[in-house]
Amino acid sequence: MKPKKSLTKTSEEKRKFLAQILKNTGTKIYDELDNGQFPKFSVPSRSVSNIVYDKKLRQYILGTNVSVRSSRNMSQLRSFTQLMWLAFFANRLVNEKKSSTLRDIYYSSQAFEVDFEDQPESDNIIVDLEAVLTRPREDLHIFPEERSSVFGDLTIEYTVPGYEGRRSNLSDHPDGYLIGPSLSSAELVDTSAELVIAVEKGGLFTRFVEEKVHKKFKAIIVDTAGQAPRSTRFLLKRLHDELGLPVVILTDGDVYGEHIAMVIKSGSANAAHLRELTVPDALWLGVWATDIEKYKLPTIPMTETDIKRISDLQKDPRYQEGNWKKQLEVFKKIKRKAELEAFSKYGLTNITDKYLPEKLELAKSL
Amino acid sequence: MSSSTETFDQISPSEFFYRNRDLAGFSNPTRSLYTAVREFIENSLDACDQKGILPDVHLSIKAVDPEKPDPKPYILTVKDNGPGIESKHVALAFGTVLYGSKFGLKQARGMFGLGATMAILYGQITTNKPVVVKSSTDGQIQDEYELLLDIQKNKPITLKHETKEVSKTGLSISIRLEGDYSKAGSKIRDYVYQTSLITPYATITFDDPKGEKFRYTKIVRTMPPPPTIIRPHPYGIDVETIKRMTVDSKFQIPTVDNKMIDKVRSELGLRKKDLNYKGILERAKKRWSSLSRQVRVVIALMSFLKMDFDKLNKIRIDDIDVSNQKLTYWDFGESQSISVDMDPESDYYKQLTNTVQGETLTSFLTKRFQRVGRTTAEKFANFANFKPEKRIGTMTNQELVKLSDSLQKFTAFLSPDPRCLAALGELPLEKGMRNFFNPDFLAVVQRGASAYSGFPFIIEMGIAYGGQIPAGGPKTFRFANRIPLLYDEGSDVVLKVVNETDWGRYKVKNDPPLVIVSHICSTRIPYKTVGKENVADRPEIERELRLALQFLSRKLSSYMSKKGQAEMQKKRANLYSKYIPLVARFSTELAGKKKEPNYQKMLKEISVIEAEEIIN
């Protein structure tokens, strides 16, 4: 399948766009300094009170509260400078087509006399810059260390320096491809797949490759490695938006699994300042609480933390209706949970032979 | 029953101390070496203080055989430039226990000079070597003695006595004693250091056995005024002391012998001239104020006997019966006893009564105690239910107890006279502390005199911050009567007051570079233990300490806030000049410019921002 005219921009367009925003920001501050004014940034407030759920967008967004970070205020001067440095450093990354990681940013700061106490402080400034520019850090070529994988018949074309124009097919390597900076910035060229299956665990991802799920179900398989990193969510969104592929999600049969699916579908509070990370049409296939009884899966009892987590999520506006609400209630009632691996009770291939087809069939009616 | 005669031998003071040397601080080689150093140095400083001499005290400790392991014999020598001790007293002063000149009510480092003798005794016990004393009182001739102490007889044995010519007064004492410098060393060095701190008008040097030399030269050249010996305060008196005082307020009727008659003659200026009895009485009246008490009594007797010196020579006074106004004497010539009447209206009669029955209560109180006037004395008599003219000599034991109790309970006595105290003074304390600690901030205070149970005391305190003082404080140096208190800090009242201070209130943060010097001066320091290293928490003393510390802490606090403001200003200036250029540099590259923006004038504006922020 050829990609549609995508809603999102191509990597190069995006790069140029960001370079322009950064230049504008730099020019504004340059001029203020030159006029003898203390420059400042407007940073959308990320405090809990300013995070609201937007039903239309079907995700969390930031409210209208904005805090001013001024270089005039002595207590803000340091973090202002850190933010300024990060914009400066991101500009270099973007212009030179280089990527960096959260940890790398923290260590790089030391070369510029900009001191961060620790990595959490620098991570926090990165989120500030995302909020100021309303662009995710991945656009700034800054990636987290953790990486998840993708496998399936998908041809991509790299845009990273040295690989420009080179193509790869993501079914060439049985371990899958790391969803890293180069894959994130690559153009999605062609695919024969008709479906994206996101699974929570590396073990099952490997099983799926071995069982040729990608062929049987014409699917691209994505390992989210637990809670999906932003780059993975972004890839899922592109696969959905650019290639028009439906996205289904398989998780463990517990409250955390349910929420992993929810975050892919409608984002997290932590990234409320960002858009373009959600796949509102994504479907959670299972393992549902109701599946546990239906398939007579071996279970383990929930801990108190698990139960508390259910109560917390029951307050979340997204869990107020439909299957999401129902599954939480059942989990709370049975107080037991099941892993994806529980299906191996009925044979190693049971999950791909029986469960998955049944669920996919069911999904059509969802 | 076998005849056994139990003999009660009186033991000599030397023997007593020999048997109880632990009490005096000579329990082991470590402690003994330290105590000996203390005793000798304190004796030297006290001697110099009394004569107003700026002290130069030199201490030296040398091992007899440096190769031997501790404990081992050391030669301890302390040399001073004090008044020295007269040749005839040397042997007794250093060769007997309880021979000293330090009796009386005034502040001194040590009492009775007992400790020095104990050190000598300890040296002799452990090494069997004599003490070597060199003394010069006139700055020309020096007497050198080698003495041993005969412990059983409490008598000195002079082994050697030489004289030689010198150019300075002073005393040098050298003993050999068993000691342990490897253990006592740090304590002795601390002692010398802290003693120099509280005695800034003295030069103290110390050559230690390892060849290290410690020199503390005098920082000030003025000595604090010497304390005066004064009469006791009524609050500080117990029954036993009153008894002793009443005994010496009554005088024995003097034996009228040739010697006494000679004394009367000489006081009247009649050594070579004879007058008749009327002439004698007239002359006595003229000279009354200059006559000694004994002579006055003899004159009074003569007034009733109507005798001149010749006749007086031939009688013996047998009885003076005050209540019946009869005077009885034995006439050797007549070989019979004769009684004469005494006229109770006569002044001479009062003189005799005073002598026999002691003074009246009011006179006893006003003359024998400090700060008691006639009015106070009469009010007291009324309070205690005594007649003001009650004779002290006629009081029964019970009455004396009542008197003593009432003295403690009567609240209208003035507070004790602090003239007997020798505080160091604010200026010398300040100079000493400045020299020792080289701080950024220093404040000292001397509180007014106060008293606890009849004993006057004065608190002096100093506080020093920053400079060369290492962090980790507050460190407290405690002194009592110019003696450092080095050990047993735990339960000390000074430490209690310091530890209970909330330093945060005075803008002092954790582990500050802070030193506190506390000096308690009193005629009697209320030590908690016999070790004399910690002061008990008498409420009056604790209160004075607290007030002194609060006063100084407030000063420190205002220094700290000034310092804090200055630091904040500096920090602010540093912050802006650190970060604004960075912001300029980053924005230049971001904006794609070559030349950096002109931000210099902004840095100058910083002071304006500060003014704004202070207003806000």
mmCIF file of N, CA, C and O in Angstrom, chain A residues 8 14 44 50-54 56-64 130-131 133-139 230-231 233-235 237-238 241 263-280:
data_model
loop_
_atom_site.group_PDB
_atom_site.id
_atom_site.type_symbol
_atom_site.label_atom_id
_atom_site.label_comp_id
_atom_site.label_asym_id
_atom_site.label_seq_id
_atom_site.Cartn_x
_atom_site.Cartn_y
_atom_site.Cartn_z
ATOM 1 N N THR A 8 0.621 14.519 8.374
ATOM 2 C CA THR A 8 1.848 15.064 8.962
ATOM 3 C C THR A 8 2.819 15.411 7.848
ATOM 4 O O THR A 8 2.707 14.959 6.716
ATOM 5 N N LYS A 14 9.431 19.000 8.161
ATOM 6 C CA LYS A 14 9.343 19.161 9.611
ATOM 7 C C LYS A 14 10.627 19.798 10.146
ATOM 8 O O LYS A 14 10.605 20.670 11.013
ATOM 9 N N PRO A 44 3.748 27.146 28.871
ATOM 10 C CA PRO A 44 2.435 26.655 29.306
ATOM 11 C C PRO A 44 2.573 25.866 30.608
ATOM 12 O O PRO A 44 3.492 25.054 30.739
ATOM 13 N N ASN A 50 -3.770 22.460 35.383
ATOM 14 C CA ASN A 50 -3.869 22.966 34.017
ATOM 15 C C ASN A 50 -3.939 21.839 32.974
ATOM 16 O O ASN A 50 -3.794 22.076 31.792
ATOM 17 N N ILE A 51 -4.114 20.601 33.448
ATOM 18 C CA ILE A 51 -4.237 19.487 32.500
ATOM 19 C C ILE A 51 -5.709 19.081 32.424
ATOM 20 O O ILE A 51 -6.314 18.733 33.440
ATOM 21 N N VAL A 52 -6.280 19.190 31.264
ATOM 22 C CA VAL A 52 -7.700 18.869 31.123
ATOM 23 C C VAL A 52 -7.886 17.862 29.994
ATOM 24 O O VAL A 52 -7.062 17.767 29.084
ATOM 25 N N TYR A 53 -8.978 17.128 30.069
ATOM 26 C CA TYR A 53 -9.259 16.139 29.036
ATOM 27 C C TYR A 53 -10.140 16.774 27.968
ATOM 28 O O TYR A 53 -11.171 17.364 28.265
ATOM 29 N N ASP A 54 -9.682 16.697 26.744
ATOM 30 C CA ASP A 54 -10.439 17.271 25.635
ATOM 31 C C ASP A 54 -11.188 16.147 24.943
ATOM 32 O O ASP A 54 -10.585 15.283 24.324
ATOM 33 N N LYS A 56 -13.189 16.232 22.423
ATOM 34 C CA LYS A 56 -13.180 16.314 20.971
ATOM 35 C C LYS A 56 -11.897 15.688 20.423
ATOM 36 O O LYS A 56 -11.919 14.862 19.512
ATOM 37 N N LEU A 57 -10.771 16.115 21.022
ATOM 38 C CA LEU A 57 -9.482 15.577 20.576
ATOM 39 C C LEU A 57 -9.272 14.163 21.087
ATOM 40 O O LEU A 57 -8.385 13.461 20.637
ATOM 41 N N ARG A 58 -10.069 13.780 22.059
ATOM 42 C CA ARG A 58 -9.941 12.499 22.740
ATOM 43 C C ARG A 58 -8.544 12.325 23.330
ATOM 44 O O ARG A 58 -7.900 11.300 23.172
ATOM 45 N N GLN A 59 -8.036 13.330 23.911
ATOM 46 C CA GLN A 59 -6.764 13.206 24.641
ATOM 47 C C GLN A 59 -6.666 14.322 25.687
ATOM 48 O O GLN A 59 -7.464 15.262 25.687
ATOM 49 N N TYR A 60 -5.682 14.173 26.561
ATOM 50 C CA TYR A 60 -5.414 15.231 27.537
ATOM 51 C C TYR A 60 -4.708 16.379 26.844
ATOM 52 O O TYR A 60 -3.821 16.167 26.013
ATOM 53 N N ILE A 61 -5.105 17.596 27.210
ATOM 54 C CA ILE A 61 -4.382 18.764 26.687
ATOM 55 C C ILE A 61 -4.113 19.736 27.832
ATOM 56 O O ILE A 61 -4.707 19.626 28.905
ATOM 57 N N LEU A 62 -3.222 20.674 27.568
ATOM 58 C CA LEU A 62 -2.955 21.702 28.580
ATOM 59 C C LEU A 62 -4.004 22.784 28.485
ATOM 60 O O LEU A 62 -4.461 23.121 27.399
ATOM 61 N N GLY A 63 -4.354 23.335 29.626
ATOM 62 C CA GLY A 63 -5.294 24.442 29.657
ATOM 63 C C GLY A 63 -4.609 25.723 29.210
ATOM 64 O O GLY A 63 -3.540 25.704 28.598
ATOM 65 N N THR A 64 -5.195 26.843 29.592
ATOM 66 C CA THR A 64 -4.696 28.117 29.083
ATOM 67 C C THR A 64 -3.675 28.774 30.001
ATOM 68 O O THR A 64 -3.136 29.828 29.683
ATOM 69 N N GLU A 130 9.574 21.497 24.873
ATOM 70 C CA GLU A 130 8.483 20.912 24.092
ATOM 71 C C GLU A 130 7.234 21.753 24.229
ATOM 72 O O GLU A 130 6.544 22.032 23.243
ATOM 73 N N ALA A 131 6.957 22.176 25.470
ATOM 74 C CA ALA A 131 5.749 22.940 25.729
ATOM 75 C C ALA A 131 5.827 24.320 25.079
ATOM 76 O O ALA A 131 4.841 24.822 24.537
ATOM 77 N N LEU A 133 7.623 25.162 22.428
ATOM 78 C CA LEU A 133 7.571 25.061 20.966
ATOM 79 C C LEU A 133 6.355 24.264 20.494
ATOM 80 O O LEU A 133 6.085 24.210 19.293
ATOM 81 N N THR A 134 5.666 23.642 21.421
ATOM 82 C CA THR A 134 4.592 22.671 21.156
ATOM 83 C C THR A 134 5.013 21.622 20.127
ATOM 84 O O THR A 134 4.249 21.237 19.249
ATOM 85 N N ARG A 135 6.257 21.208 20.211
ATOM 86 C CA ARG A 135 6.748 20.121 19.368
ATOM 87 C C ARG A 135 7.333 19.056 20.280
ATOM 88 O O ARG A 135 7.960 19.378 21.297
ATOM 89 N N PRO A 136 7.137 17.755 19.932
ATOM 90 C CA PRO A 136 7.744 16.713 20.768
ATOM 91 C C PRO A 136 9.270 16.702 20.623
ATOM 92 O O PRO A 136 9.797 17.131 19.599
ATOM 93 N N ARG A 137 9.930 16.203 21.632
ATOM 94 C CA ARG A 137 11.382 16.206 21.637
ATOM 95 C C ARG A 137 11.965 15.405 20.479
ATOM 96 O O ARG A 137 13.064 15.688 20.014
ATOM 97 N N GLU A 138 11.180 14.417 20.000
ATOM 98 C CA GLU A 138 11.679 13.618 18.884
ATOM 99 C C GLU A 138 11.892 14.506 17.658
ATOM 100 O O GLU A 138 12.812 14.276 16.877
ATOM 101 N N ASP A 139 11.031 15.540 17.518
ATOM 102 C CA ASP A 139 11.218 16.475 16.415
ATOM 103 C C ASP A 139 12.532 17.239 16.567
ATOM 104 O O ASP A 139 13.105 17.704 15.595
ATOM 105 N N ARG A 230 7.307 7.434 23.316
ATOM 106 C CA ARG A 230 6.697 8.379 22.398
ATOM 107 C C ARG A 230 7.021 8.080 20.930
ATOM 108 O O ARG A 230 6.174 8.218 20.069
ATOM 109 N N SER A 231 8.268 7.663 20.684
ATOM 110 C CA SER A 231 8.639 7.411 19.301
ATOM 111 C C SER A 231 7.798 6.256 18.728
ATOM 112 O O SER A 231 7.439 6.264 17.558
ATOM 113 N N ARG A 233 4.733 5.442 19.808
ATOM 114 C CA ARG A 233 3.370 5.945 19.626
ATOM 115 C C ARG A 233 3.296 6.791 18.360
ATOM 116 O O ARG A 233 2.313 6.772 17.632
ATOM 117 N N PHE A 234 4.386 7.526 18.125
ATOM 118 C CA PHE A 234 4.421 8.373 16.941
ATOM 119 C C PHE A 234 4.429 7.507 15.674
ATOM 120 O O PHE A 234 3.727 7.801 14.697
ATOM 121 N N LEU A 235 5.207 6.402 15.730
ATOM 122 C CA LEU A 235 5.241 5.497 14.579
ATOM 123 C C LEU A 235 3.868 4.859 14.344
ATOM 124 O O LEU A 235 3.396 4.767 13.203
ATOM 125 N N LYS A 237 1.059 6.112 15.091
ATOM 126 C CA LYS A 237 0.186 7.136 14.517
ATOM 127 C C LYS A 237 0.456 7.290 13.013
ATOM 128 O O LYS A 237 -0.466 7.401 12.219
ATOM 129 N N ARG A 238 1.746 7.281 12.636
ATOM 130 C CA ARG A 238 2.076 7.442 11.223
ATOM 131 C C ARG A 238 1.579 6.240 10.414
ATOM 132 O O ARG A 238 1.087 6.399 9.296
ATOM 133 N N ASP A 241 -2.114 6.920 10.186
ATOM 134 C CA ASP A 241 -2.514 8.102 9.431
ATOM 135 C C ASP A 241 -1.976 8.086 8.000
ATOM 136 O O ASP A 241 -2.705 8.407 7.051
ATOM 137 N N VAL A 263 -3.232 4.678 26.544
ATOM 138 C CA VAL A 263 -2.252 5.734 26.255
ATOM 139 C C VAL A 263 -1.956 5.779 24.750
ATOM 140 O O VAL A 263 -1.822 6.854 24.166
ATOM 141 N N ILE A 264 -1.888 4.586 24.116
ATOM 142 C CA ILE A 264 -1.672 4.584 22.666
ATOM 143 C C ILE A 264 -2.857 5.251 21.972
ATOM 144 O O ILE A 264 -2.707 6.039 21.053
ATOM 145 N N LYS A 265 -4.030 4.992 22.503
ATOM 146 C CA LYS A 265 -5.250 5.517 21.891
ATOM 147 C C LYS A 265 -5.408 7.012 22.140
ATOM 148 O O LYS A 265 -5.732 7.756 21.222
ATOM 149 N N SER A 266 -5.140 7.446 23.392
ATOM 150 C CA SER A 266 -5.494 8.844 23.672
ATOM 151 C C SER A 266 -4.464 9.603 24.521
ATOM 152 O O SER A 266 -4.782 10.603 25.122
ATOM 153 N N GLY A 267 -3.256 9.124 24.545
ATOM 154 C CA GLY A 267 -2.196 9.930 25.157
ATOM 155 C C GLY A 267 -2.134 9.836 26.668
ATOM 156 O O GLY A 267 -2.970 9.206 27.314
ATOM 157 N N SER A 268 -1.104 10.477 27.219
ATOM 158 C CA SER A 268 -0.917 10.460 28.662
ATOM 159 C C SER A 268 -0.925 11.881 29.199
ATOM 160 O O SER A 268 -0.711 12.838 28.452
ATOM 161 N N ALA A 269 -1.184 11.976 30.482
ATOM 162 C CA ALA A 269 -1.190 13.298 31.120
ATOM 163 C C ALA A 269 0.191 13.933 31.040
ATOM 164 O O ALA A 269 0.329 15.147 30.906
ATOM 165 N N ASN A 270 1.238 13.110 31.105
ATOM 166 C CA ASN A 270 2.599 13.632 31.049
ATOM 167 C C ASN A 270 2.884 14.354 29.731
ATOM 168 O O ASN A 270 3.727 15.234 29.682
ATOM 169 N N ALA A 271 2.205 13.929 28.667
ATOM 170 C CA ALA A 271 2.467 14.539 27.365
ATOM 171 C C ALA A 271 1.284 15.370 26.916
ATOM 172 O O ALA A 271 0.985 15.480 25.726
ATOM 173 N N ALA A 272 0.590 15.961 27.897
ATOM 174 C CA ALA A 272 -0.608 16.728 27.578
ATOM 175 C C ALA A 272 -0.297 17.944 26.716
ATOM 176 O O ALA A 272 -1.161 18.481 26.056
ATOM 177 N N HIS A 273 0.981 18.368 26.737
ATOM 178 C CA HIS A 273 1.333 19.555 25.970
ATOM 179 C C HIS A 273 1.569 19.215 24.499
ATOM 180 O O HIS A 273 1.892 20.072 23.703
ATOM 181 N N LEU A 274 1.490 17.929 24.158
ATOM 182 C CA LEU A 274 1.813 17.506 22.797
ATOM 183 C C LEU A 274 0.603 16.911 22.108
ATOM 184 O O LEU A 274 -0.248 16.296 22.734
ATOM 185 N N ARG A 275 0.546 17.111 20.794
ATOM 186 C CA ARG A 275 -0.477 16.456 19.993
ATOM 187 C C ARG A 275 0.272 15.438 19.119
ATOM 188 O O ARG A 275 1.471 15.239 19.247
ATOM 189 N N GLU A 276 -0.457 14.804 18.179
ATOM 190 C CA GLU A 276 0.161 13.942 17.182
ATOM 191 C C GLU A 276 0.844 12.720 17.778
ATOM 192 O O GLU A 276 1.741 12.156 17.195
ATOM 193 N N LEU A 277 0.468 12.350 18.990
ATOM 194 C CA LEU A 277 1.037 11.134 19.554
ATOM 195 C C LEU A 277 -0.039 10.084 19.783
ATOM 196 O O LEU A 277 0.232 9.037 20.334
ATOM 197 N N THR A 278 -1.230 10.392 19.395
ATOM 198 C CA THR A 278 -2.326 9.484 19.736
ATOM 199 C C THR A 278 -2.911 8.820 18.477
ATOM 200 O O THR A 278 -2.839 9.375 17.384
ATOM 201 N N VAL A 279 -3.454 7.620 18.691
ATOM 202 C CA VAL A 279 -4.156 6.915 17.610
ATOM 203 C C VAL A 279 -5.573 6.665 18.120
ATOM 204 O O VAL A 279 -5.865 5.588 18.651
ATOM 205 N N PRO A 280 -6.434 7.655 18.001
ATOM 206 C CA PRO A 280 -7.757 7.539 18.620
ATOM 207 C C PRO A 280 -8.554 6.328 18.125
ATOM 208 O O PRO A 280 -9.421 5.842 18.840
#
